[in-house]
Amino acid sequence: MPHLVLEYSGNVRDSFDPATVLTEVHSALTTAGGFRPQDFKSRAVRQDVHAVGDGSREQSFVNLDVRTFAGKSPETRAAIADAALAVLTRAFARTMSETTCDVSVQVTELDRASYARARSEHA
């Protein structure tokens, strides 16, 4: 834990390596959220089919969902969101300057009682 899901519209202008961006987010969140680097499980999903607003101008989006167990203070959750947002706004600077772009971060708290996982014996 945590799980990171980075979704972005197919019309982003920046050339970027999703793995590099996620690694930068990991580093920022290790400090801001007290996570261990080895605990991140992250993925990036390009959304080629998307609709933003009324479609009257070129609009784009980048959204990061940080899924973690409940129990972090509101201040820590805000620090997590702010740290991730700083990385993403740098990574998508061109898109933000050339399109109407929303970059957002949501910290989602998971309920331990309803979370299940199996781990390989090699872990």
mmCIF file of N, CA and C in Angstrom:
data_model
loop_
_atom_site.group_PDB
_atom_site.id
_atom_site.type_symbol
_atom_site.label_atom_id
_atom_site.label_comp_id
_atom_site.label_asym_id
_atom_site.label_seq_id
_atom_site.Cartn_x
_atom_site.Cartn_y
_atom_site.Cartn_z
ATOM 1 N N MET A 1 0.863 -1.143 0.000
ATOM 2 C CA MET A 1 0.000 0.000 0.000
ATOM 3 C C MET A 1 0.917 1.215 0.000
ATOM 4 N N PRO A 2 0.727 2.242 -0.683
ATOM 5 C CA PRO A 2 -0.482 2.644 -1.367
ATOM 6 C C PRO A 2 -0.535 2.187 -2.824
ATOM 7 N N HIS A 3 -1.740 2.244 -3.382
ATOM 8 C CA HIS A 3 -1.946 2.016 -4.807
ATOM 9 C C HIS A 3 -2.124 3.376 -5.463
ATOM 10 N N LEU A 4 -1.445 3.597 -6.576
ATOM 11 C CA LEU A 4 -1.581 4.839 -7.333
ATOM 12 C C LEU A 4 -2.153 4.506 -8.705
ATOM 13 N N VAL A 5 -3.189 5.232 -9.092
ATOM 14 C CA VAL A 5 -3.773 5.072 -10.419
ATOM 15 C C VAL A 5 -3.728 6.442 -11.096
ATOM 16 N N LEU A 6 -2.854 6.563 -12.086
ATOM 17 C CA LEU A 6 -2.703 7.795 -12.853
ATOM 18 C C LEU A 6 -3.473 7.639 -14.154
ATOM 19 N N GLU A 7 -4.479 8.460 -14.338
ATOM 20 C CA GLU A 7 -5.248 8.469 -15.592
ATOM 21 C C GLU A 7 -5.017 9.811 -16.267
ATOM 22 N N TYR A 8 -4.871 9.770 -17.600
ATOM 23 C CA TYR A 8 -4.664 11.018 -18.330
ATOM 24 C C TYR A 8 -5.320 10.910 -19.696
ATOM 25 N N SER A 9 -5.819 12.051 -20.177
ATOM 26 C CA SER A 9 -6.491 12.076 -21.465
ATOM 27 C C SER A 9 -5.484 11.869 -22.588
ATOM 28 N N GLY A 10 -5.957 11.275 -23.663
ATOM 29 C CA GLY A 10 -5.092 10.950 -24.784
ATOM 30 C C GLY A 10 -4.562 12.156 -25.531
ATOM 31 N N ASN A 11 -5.036 13.345 -25.202
ATOM 32 C CA ASN A 11 -4.574 14.538 -25.893
ATOM 33 C C ASN A 11 -3.542 15.348 -25.101
ATOM 34 N N VAL A 12 -2.918 14.738 -24.078
ATOM 35 C CA VAL A 12 -1.856 15.475 -23.389
ATOM 36 C C VAL A 12 -0.728 15.743 -24.383
ATOM 37 N N ARG A 13 -0.075 16.875 -24.242
ATOM 38 C CA ARG A 13 0.946 17.307 -25.190
ATOM 39 C C ARG A 13 2.354 16.890 -24.795
ATOM 40 N N ASP A 14 2.547 16.582 -23.540
ATOM 41 C CA ASP A 14 3.886 16.272 -23.054
ATOM 42 C C ASP A 14 4.321 14.875 -23.477
ATOM 43 N N SER A 15 5.584 14.771 -23.877
ATOM 44 C CA SER A 15 6.189 13.452 -24.061
ATOM 45 C C SER A 15 6.729 13.068 -22.693
ATOM 46 N N PHE A 16 6.229 11.999 -22.151
ATOM 47 C CA PHE A 16 6.665 11.612 -20.811
ATOM 48 C C PHE A 16 6.676 10.100 -20.702
ATOM 49 N N ASP A 17 7.485 9.622 -19.800
ATOM 50 C CA ASP A 17 7.547 8.199 -19.492
ATOM 51 C C ASP A 17 6.727 7.982 -18.219
ATOM 52 N N PRO A 18 5.584 7.298 -18.316
ATOM 53 C CA PRO A 18 4.755 7.102 -17.128
ATOM 54 C C PRO A 18 5.518 6.493 -15.943
ATOM 55 N N ALA A 19 6.413 5.546 -16.210
ATOM 56 C CA ALA A 19 7.163 4.920 -15.112
ATOM 57 C C ALA A 19 8.036 5.940 -14.394
ATOM 58 N N THR A 20 8.628 6.848 -15.148
ATOM 59 C CA THR A 20 9.473 7.885 -14.537
ATOM 60 C C THR A 20 8.635 8.829 -13.687
ATOM 61 N N VAL A 21 7.491 9.249 -14.213
ATOM 62 C CA VAL A 21 6.613 10.144 -13.452
ATOM 63 C C VAL A 21 6.146 9.454 -12.172
ATOM 64 N N LEU A 22 5.744 8.199 -12.279
ATOM 65 C CA LEU A 22 5.289 7.478 -11.083
ATOM 66 C C LEU A 22 6.416 7.321 -10.066
ATOM 67 N N THR A 23 7.627 7.084 -10.537
ATOM 68 C CA THR A 23 8.768 6.973 -9.620
ATOM 69 C C THR A 23 9.011 8.299 -8.899
ATOM 70 N N GLU A 24 8.852 9.414 -9.612
ATOM 71 C CA GLU A 24 8.992 10.727 -8.979
ATOM 72 C C GLU A 24 7.896 10.949 -7.940
ATOM 73 N N VAL A 25 6.687 10.512 -8.252
ATOM 74 C CA VAL A 25 5.596 10.617 -7.280
ATOM 75 C C VAL A 25 5.900 9.747 -6.062
ATOM 76 N N HIS A 26 6.405 8.543 -6.287
ATOM 77 C CA HIS A 26 6.768 7.670 -5.162
ATOM 78 C C HIS A 26 7.723 8.390 -4.219
ATOM 79 N N SER A 27 8.751 9.003 -4.781
ATOM 80 C CA SER A 27 9.746 9.699 -3.971
ATOM 81 C C SER A 27 9.108 10.830 -3.163
ATOM 82 N N ALA A 28 8.258 11.608 -3.814
ATOM 83 C CA ALA A 28 7.604 12.715 -3.117
ATOM 84 C C ALA A 28 6.687 12.214 -2.005
ATOM 85 N N LEU A 29 5.971 11.118 -2.261
ATOM 86 C CA LEU A 29 5.018 10.620 -1.271
ATOM 87 C C LEU A 29 5.687 9.851 -0.139
ATOM 88 N N THR A 30 6.864 9.324 -0.397
ATOM 89 C CA THR A 30 7.619 8.685 0.682
ATOM 90 C C THR A 30 7.885 9.708 1.780
ATOM 91 N N THR A 31 8.245 10.908 1.365
ATOM 92 C CA THR A 31 8.505 11.982 2.327
ATOM 93 C C THR A 31 7.210 12.535 2.904
ATOM 94 N N ALA A 32 6.257 12.882 2.046
ATOM 95 C CA ALA A 32 5.035 13.550 2.500
ATOM 96 C C ALA A 32 4.108 12.647 3.298
ATOM 97 N N GLY A 33 4.044 11.363 2.919
ATOM 98 C CA GLY A 33 3.061 10.479 3.539
ATOM 99 C C GLY A 33 3.624 9.412 4.437
ATOM 100 N N GLY A 34 4.952 9.339 4.521
ATOM 101 C CA GLY A 34 5.560 8.325 5.371
ATOM 102 C C GLY A 34 5.441 6.916 4.833
ATOM 103 N N PHE A 35 5.303 6.792 3.506
ATOM 104 C CA PHE A 35 5.206 5.471 2.893
ATOM 105 C C PHE A 35 6.593 4.874 2.684
ATOM 106 N N ARG A 36 6.663 3.554 2.625
ATOM 107 C CA ARG A 36 7.909 2.876 2.280
ATOM 108 C C ARG A 36 7.951 2.693 0.762
ATOM 109 N N PRO A 37 9.087 2.987 0.129
ATOM 110 C CA PRO A 37 9.163 2.885 -1.339
ATOM 111 C C PRO A 37 8.742 1.520 -1.878
ATOM 112 N N GLN A 38 9.053 0.468 -1.187
ATOM 113 C CA GLN A 38 8.756 -0.883 -1.673
ATOM 114 C C GLN A 38 7.261 -1.223 -1.613
ATOM 115 N N ASP A 39 6.465 -0.381 -0.988
ATOM 116 C CA ASP A 39 5.039 -0.679 -0.834
ATOM 117 C C ASP A 39 4.142 -0.100 -1.927
ATOM 118 N N PHE A 40 4.691 0.737 -2.804
ATOM 119 C CA PHE A 40 3.873 1.339 -3.860
ATOM 120 C C PHE A 40 3.504 0.309 -4.914
ATOM 121 N N LYS A 41 2.279 0.385 -5.368
ATOM 122 C CA LYS A 41 1.781 -0.401 -6.507
ATOM 123 C C LYS A 41 1.090 0.603 -7.415
ATOM 124 N N SER A 42 1.721 0.911 -8.537
ATOM 125 C CA SER A 42 1.273 2.030 -9.356
ATOM 126 C C SER A 42 1.063 1.624 -10.799
ATOM 127 N N ARG A 43 0.138 2.323 -11.444
ATOM 128 C CA ARG A 43 -0.095 2.103 -12.861
ATOM 129 C C ARG A 43 -0.595 3.403 -13.475
ATOM 130 N N ALA A 44 -0.371 3.505 -14.799
ATOM 131 C CA ALA A 44 -0.808 4.668 -15.556
ATOM 132 C C ALA A 44 -1.701 4.195 -16.688
ATOM 133 N N VAL A 45 -2.788 4.919 -16.906
ATOM 134 C CA VAL A 45 -3.772 4.531 -17.912
ATOM 135 C C VAL A 45 -4.086 5.748 -18.783
ATOM 136 N N ARG A 46 -3.765 5.627 -20.055
ATOM 137 C CA ARG A 46 -4.115 6.672 -21.026
ATOM 138 C C ARG A 46 -5.566 6.463 -21.448
ATOM 139 N N GLN A 47 -6.340 7.524 -21.388
ATOM 140 C CA GLN A 47 -7.752 7.458 -21.748
ATOM 141 C C GLN A 47 -7.942 8.091 -23.131
ATOM 142 N N ASP A 48 -7.994 7.253 -24.166
ATOM 143 C CA ASP A 48 -8.184 7.768 -25.512
ATOM 144 C C ASP A 48 -9.634 8.158 -25.776
ATOM 145 N N VAL A 49 -10.554 7.559 -25.074
ATOM 146 C CA VAL A 49 -11.959 7.936 -25.182
ATOM 147 C C VAL A 49 -12.283 8.725 -23.920
ATOM 148 N N HIS A 50 -12.519 10.008 -24.094
ATOM 149 C CA HIS A 50 -12.809 10.865 -22.957
ATOM 150 C C HIS A 50 -13.641 12.055 -23.418
ATOM 151 N N ALA A 51 -14.326 12.654 -22.509
ATOM 152 C CA ALA A 51 -15.084 13.875 -22.763
ATOM 153 C C ALA A 51 -14.844 14.804 -21.584
ATOM 154 N N VAL A 52 -14.488 16.034 -21.901
ATOM 155 C CA VAL A 52 -14.255 17.028 -20.854
ATOM 156 C C VAL A 52 -15.102 18.249 -21.183
ATOM 157 N N GLY A 53 -15.911 18.653 -20.239
ATOM 158 C CA GLY A 53 -16.739 19.831 -20.440
ATOM 159 C C GLY A 53 -17.709 19.667 -21.594
ATOM 160 N N ASP A 54 -17.965 20.768 -22.295
ATOM 161 C CA ASP A 54 -18.926 20.742 -23.400
ATOM 162 C C ASP A 54 -18.267 20.495 -24.750
ATOM 163 N N GLY A 55 -16.964 20.290 -24.770
ATOM 164 C CA GLY A 55 -16.258 19.978 -26.005
ATOM 165 C C GLY A 55 -16.033 21.178 -26.910
ATOM 166 N N SER A 56 -16.289 22.403 -26.427
ATOM 167 C CA SER A 56 -16.172 23.585 -27.266
ATOM 168 C C SER A 56 -14.726 24.041 -27.465
ATOM 169 N N ARG A 57 -13.802 23.501 -26.694
ATOM 170 C CA ARG A 57 -12.382 23.831 -26.849
ATOM 171 C C ARG A 57 -11.576 22.605 -26.455
ATOM 172 N N GLU A 58 -10.304 22.629 -26.795
ATOM 173 C CA GLU A 58 -9.483 21.473 -26.444
ATOM 174 C C GLU A 58 -9.238 21.463 -24.940
ATOM 175 N N GLN A 59 -9.710 20.414 -24.323
ATOM 176 C CA GLN A 59 -9.551 20.253 -22.888
ATOM 177 C C GLN A 59 -8.888 18.917 -22.615
ATOM 178 N N SER A 60 -8.138 18.857 -21.529
ATOM 179 C CA SER A 60 -7.430 17.635 -21.174
ATOM 180 C C SER A 60 -7.493 17.460 -19.662
ATOM 181 N N PHE A 61 -7.051 16.282 -19.224
ATOM 182 C CA PHE A 61 -7.019 16.051 -17.784
ATOM 183 C C PHE A 61 -5.906 15.083 -17.421
ATOM 184 N N VAL A 62 -5.477 15.220 -16.189
ATOM 185 C CA VAL A 62 -4.554 14.292 -15.543
ATOM 186 C C VAL A 62 -5.105 14.111 -14.134
ATOM 187 N N ASN A 63 -5.317 12.882 -13.727
ATOM 188 C CA ASN A 63 -5.838 12.622 -12.393
ATOM 189 C C ASN A 63 -5.065 11.491 -11.749
ATOM 190 N N LEU A 64 -4.670 11.699 -10.509
ATOM 191 C CA LEU A 64 -3.996 10.663 -9.735
ATOM 192 C C LEU A 64 -4.858 10.317 -8.538
ATOM 193 N N ASP A 65 -5.198 9.046 -8.420
ATOM 194 C CA ASP A 65 -5.913 8.550 -7.251
ATOM 195 C C ASP A 65 -4.890 7.822 -6.381
ATOM 196 N N VAL A 66 -4.689 8.331 -5.185
ATOM 197 C CA VAL A 66 -3.783 7.718 -4.212
ATOM 198 C C VAL A 66 -4.656 6.945 -3.237
ATOM 199 N N ARG A 67 -4.595 5.632 -3.317
ATOM 200 C CA ARG A 67 -5.421 4.774 -2.459
ATOM 201 C C ARG A 67 -4.567 4.249 -1.311
ATOM 202 N N THR A 68 -4.984 4.555 -0.105
ATOM 203 C CA THR A 68 -4.237 4.147 1.076
ATOM 204 C C THR A 68 -5.216 3.782 2.192
ATOM 205 N N PHE A 69 -4.715 3.066 3.165
ATOM 206 C CA PHE A 69 -5.576 2.709 4.285
ATOM 207 C C PHE A 69 -5.947 3.950 5.089
ATOM 208 N N ALA A 70 -7.127 3.916 5.683
ATOM 209 C CA ALA A 70 -7.607 5.012 6.515
ATOM 210 C C ALA A 70 -6.703 5.178 7.723
ATOM 211 N N GLY A 71 -6.709 6.370 8.266
ATOM 212 C CA GLY A 71 -5.967 6.606 9.494
ATOM 213 C C GLY A 71 -4.987 7.758 9.404
ATOM 214 N N LYS A 72 -4.718 8.268 8.219
ATOM 215 C CA LYS A 72 -3.817 9.404 8.092
ATOM 216 C C LYS A 72 -4.593 10.679 8.436
ATOM 217 N N SER A 73 -3.932 11.596 9.082
ATOM 218 C CA SER A 73 -4.585 12.845 9.477
ATOM 219 C C SER A 73 -4.953 13.665 8.237
ATOM 220 N N PRO A 74 -5.900 14.587 8.389
ATOM 221 C CA PRO A 74 -6.227 15.472 7.268
ATOM 222 C C PRO A 74 -5.004 16.243 6.764
ATOM 223 N N GLU A 75 -4.135 16.638 7.673
ATOM 224 C CA GLU A 75 -2.924 17.371 7.281
ATOM 225 C C GLU A 75 -1.991 16.494 6.448
ATOM 226 N N THR A 76 -1.857 15.229 6.812
ATOM 227 C CA THR A 76 -1.005 14.316 6.046
ATOM 228 C C THR A 76 -1.616 14.032 4.689
ATOM 229 N N ARG A 77 -2.925 13.834 4.631
ATOM 230 C CA ARG A 77 -3.581 13.616 3.336
ATOM 231 C C ARG A 77 -3.413 14.832 2.428
ATOM 232 N N ALA A 78 -3.516 16.033 3.000
ATOM 233 C CA ALA A 78 -3.307 17.255 2.212
ATOM 234 C C ALA A 78 -1.861 17.342 1.729
ATOM 235 N N ALA A 79 -0.910 16.963 2.571
ATOM 236 C CA ALA A 79 0.503 16.982 2.164
ATOM 237 C C ALA A 79 0.765 15.982 1.046
ATOM 238 N N ILE A 80 0.128 14.824 1.108
ATOM 239 C CA ILE A 80 0.251 13.813 0.059
ATOM 240 C C ILE A 80 -0.272 14.382 -1.260
ATOM 241 N N ALA A 81 -1.460 14.975 -1.219
ATOM 242 C CA ALA A 81 -2.064 15.540 -2.429
ATOM 243 C C ALA A 81 -1.200 16.660 -3.001
ATOM 244 N N ASP A 82 -0.719 17.540 -2.155
ATOM 245 C CA ASP A 82 0.101 18.664 -2.612
ATOM 246 C C ASP A 82 1.422 18.195 -3.217
ATOM 247 N N ALA A 83 2.058 17.209 -2.588
ATOM 248 C CA ALA A 83 3.335 16.702 -3.106
ATOM 249 C C ALA A 83 3.160 16.046 -4.467
ATOM 250 N N ALA A 84 2.110 15.250 -4.610
ATOM 251 C CA ALA A 84 1.851 14.594 -5.899
ATOM 252 C C ALA A 84 1.490 15.623 -6.963
ATOM 253 N N LEU A 85 0.683 16.608 -6.590
ATOM 254 C CA LEU A 85 0.280 17.648 -7.535
ATOM 255 C C LEU A 85 1.493 18.420 -8.058
ATOM 256 N N ALA A 86 2.453 18.690 -7.215
ATOM 257 C CA ALA A 86 3.665 19.399 -7.641
ATOM 258 C C ALA A 86 4.415 18.604 -8.708
ATOM 259 N N VAL A 87 4.533 17.303 -8.523
ATOM 260 C CA VAL A 87 5.201 16.456 -9.517
ATOM 261 C C VAL A 87 4.427 16.466 -10.827
ATOM 262 N N LEU A 88 3.122 16.296 -10.745
ATOM 263 C CA LEU A 88 2.299 16.200 -11.959
ATOM 264 C C LEU A 88 2.252 17.509 -12.738
ATOM 265 N N THR A 89 2.177 18.643 -12.056
ATOM 266 C CA THR A 89 2.140 19.911 -12.790
ATOM 267 C C THR A 89 3.458 20.172 -13.504
ATOM 268 N N ARG A 90 4.564 19.706 -12.945
ATOM 269 C CA ARG A 90 5.853 19.802 -13.667
ATOM 270 C C ARG A 90 5.865 18.859 -14.854
ATOM 271 N N ALA A 91 5.401 17.637 -14.664
ATOM 272 C CA ALA A 91 5.440 16.623 -15.730
ATOM 273 C C ALA A 91 4.533 16.989 -16.902
ATOM 274 N N PHE A 92 3.464 17.727 -16.646
ATOM 275 C CA PHE A 92 2.493 18.066 -17.690
ATOM 276 C C PHE A 92 2.428 19.574 -17.937
ATOM 277 N N ALA A 93 3.551 20.240 -17.806
ATOM 278 C CA ALA A 93 3.599 21.698 -17.962
ATOM 279 C C ALA A 93 3.182 22.145 -19.362
ATOM 280 N N ARG A 94 3.630 21.450 -20.382
ATOM 281 C CA ARG A 94 3.271 21.833 -21.753
ATOM 282 C C ARG A 94 1.764 21.702 -21.970
ATOM 283 N N THR A 95 1.209 20.599 -21.519
ATOM 284 C CA THR A 95 -0.232 20.395 -21.662
ATOM 285 C C THR A 95 -0.997 21.496 -20.943
ATOM 286 N N MET A 96 -0.539 21.875 -19.775
ATOM 287 C CA MET A 96 -1.219 22.919 -19.014
ATOM 288 C C MET A 96 -1.130 24.272 -19.713
ATOM 289 N N SER A 97 -0.050 24.513 -20.447
ATOM 290 C CA SER A 97 0.080 25.811 -21.117
ATOM 291 C C SER A 97 -0.596 25.845 -22.479
ATOM 292 N N GLU A 98 -0.789 24.689 -23.126
ATOM 293 C CA GLU A 98 -1.331 24.658 -24.489
ATOM 294 C C GLU A 98 -2.780 24.213 -24.588
ATOM 295 N N THR A 99 -3.329 23.658 -23.526
ATOM 296 C CA THR A 99 -4.734 23.234 -23.527
ATOM 297 C C THR A 99 -5.374 23.712 -22.228
ATOM 298 N N THR A 100 -6.667 23.592 -22.166
ATOM 299 C CA THR A 100 -7.354 23.803 -20.902
ATOM 300 C C THR A 100 -7.266 22.470 -20.171
ATOM 301 N N CYS A 101 -6.436 22.424 -19.151
ATOM 302 C CA CYS A 101 -6.108 21.155 -18.492
ATOM 303 C C CYS A 101 -6.380 21.238 -17.002
ATOM 304 N N ASP A 102 -7.008 20.201 -16.484
ATOM 305 C CA ASP A 102 -7.158 20.042 -15.046
ATOM 306 C C ASP A 102 -6.232 18.918 -14.608
ATOM 307 N N VAL A 103 -5.376 19.226 -13.657
ATOM 308 C CA VAL A 103 -4.532 18.216 -13.014
ATOM 309 C C VAL A 103 -5.060 18.086 -11.597
ATOM 310 N N SER A 104 -5.397 16.867 -11.201
ATOM 311 C CA SER A 104 -5.985 16.678 -9.879
ATOM 312 C C SER A 104 -5.400 15.456 -9.188
ATOM 313 N N VAL A 105 -5.484 15.490 -7.859
ATOM 314 C CA VAL A 105 -5.045 14.375 -7.015
ATOM 315 C C VAL A 105 -6.134 14.133 -5.988
ATOM 316 N N GLN A 106 -6.498 12.892 -5.831
ATOM 317 C CA GLN A 106 -7.484 12.492 -4.835
ATOM 318 C C GLN A 106 -6.858 11.442 -3.937
ATOM 319 N N VAL A 107 -6.901 11.653 -2.638
ATOM 320 C CA VAL A 107 -6.442 10.645 -1.685
ATOM 321 C C VAL A 107 -7.686 9.891 -1.227
ATOM 322 N N THR A 108 -7.743 8.610 -1.561
ATOM 323 C CA THR A 108 -8.882 7.764 -1.240
ATOM 324 C C THR A 108 -8.487 6.825 -0.103
ATOM 325 N N GLU A 109 -9.282 6.826 0.947
ATOM 326 C CA GLU A 109 -9.002 5.953 2.077
ATOM 327 C C GLU A 109 -9.727 4.623 1.913
ATOM 328 N N LEU A 110 -8.982 3.544 2.044
ATOM 329 C CA LEU A 110 -9.530 2.197 1.938
ATOM 330 C C LEU A 110 -9.833 1.652 3.330
ATOM 331 N N ASP A 111 -10.891 0.900 3.405
ATOM 332 C CA ASP A 111 -11.277 0.265 4.655
ATOM 333 C C ASP A 111 -10.543 -1.071 4.783
ATOM 334 N N ARG A 112 -9.738 -1.223 5.813
ATOM 335 C CA ARG A 112 -8.968 -2.467 5.995
ATOM 336 C C ARG A 112 -9.862 -3.704 6.048
ATOM 337 N N ALA A 113 -11.023 -3.584 6.660
ATOM 338 C CA ALA A 113 -11.893 -4.744 6.817
ATOM 339 C C ALA A 113 -12.393 -5.276 5.477
ATOM 340 N N SER A 114 -12.480 -4.409 4.476
ATOM 341 C CA SER A 114 -12.993 -4.858 3.181
ATOM 342 C C SER A 114 -11.893 -4.994 2.128
ATOM 343 N N TYR A 115 -10.651 -4.910 2.546
ATOM 344 C CA TYR A 115 -9.520 -5.053 1.627
ATOM 345 C C TYR A 115 -8.934 -6.458 1.804
ATOM 346 N N ALA A 116 -8.767 -7.166 0.709
ATOM 347 C CA ALA A 116 -8.187 -8.508 0.777
ATOM 348 C C ALA A 116 -7.078 -8.611 -0.248
ATOM 349 N N ARG A 117 -6.066 -9.410 0.047
ATOM 350 C CA ARG A 117 -5.000 -9.658 -0.921
ATOM 351 C C ARG A 117 -4.357 -10.989 -0.611
ATOM 352 N N ALA A 118 -3.741 -11.545 -1.635
ATOM 353 C CA ALA A 118 -2.921 -12.738 -1.497
ATOM 354 C C ALA A 118 -1.527 -12.359 -1.980
ATOM 355 N N ARG A 119 -0.519 -12.887 -1.359
ATOM 356 C CA ARG A 119 0.855 -12.542 -1.698
ATOM 357 C C ARG A 119 1.592 -13.816 -2.082
ATOM 358 N N SER A 120 2.402 -13.712 -3.127
ATOM 359 C CA SER A 120 3.177 -14.883 -3.532
ATOM 360 C C SER A 120 4.189 -15.259 -2.451
ATOM 361 N N GLU A 121 4.614 -16.483 -2.469
ATOM 362 C CA GLU A 121 5.572 -16.941 -1.466
ATOM 363 C C GLU A 121 6.950 -16.332 -1.659
ATOM 364 N N HIS A 122 7.181 -15.714 -2.822
ATOM 365 C CA HIS A 122 8.485 -15.130 -3.124
ATOM 366 C C HIS A 122 8.629 -13.722 -2.558
ATOM 367 N N ALA A 123 7.581 -13.190 -1.986
ATOM 368 C CA ALA A 123 7.602 -11.795 -1.516
ATOM 369 C C ALA A 123 8.470 -11.640 -0.284
#
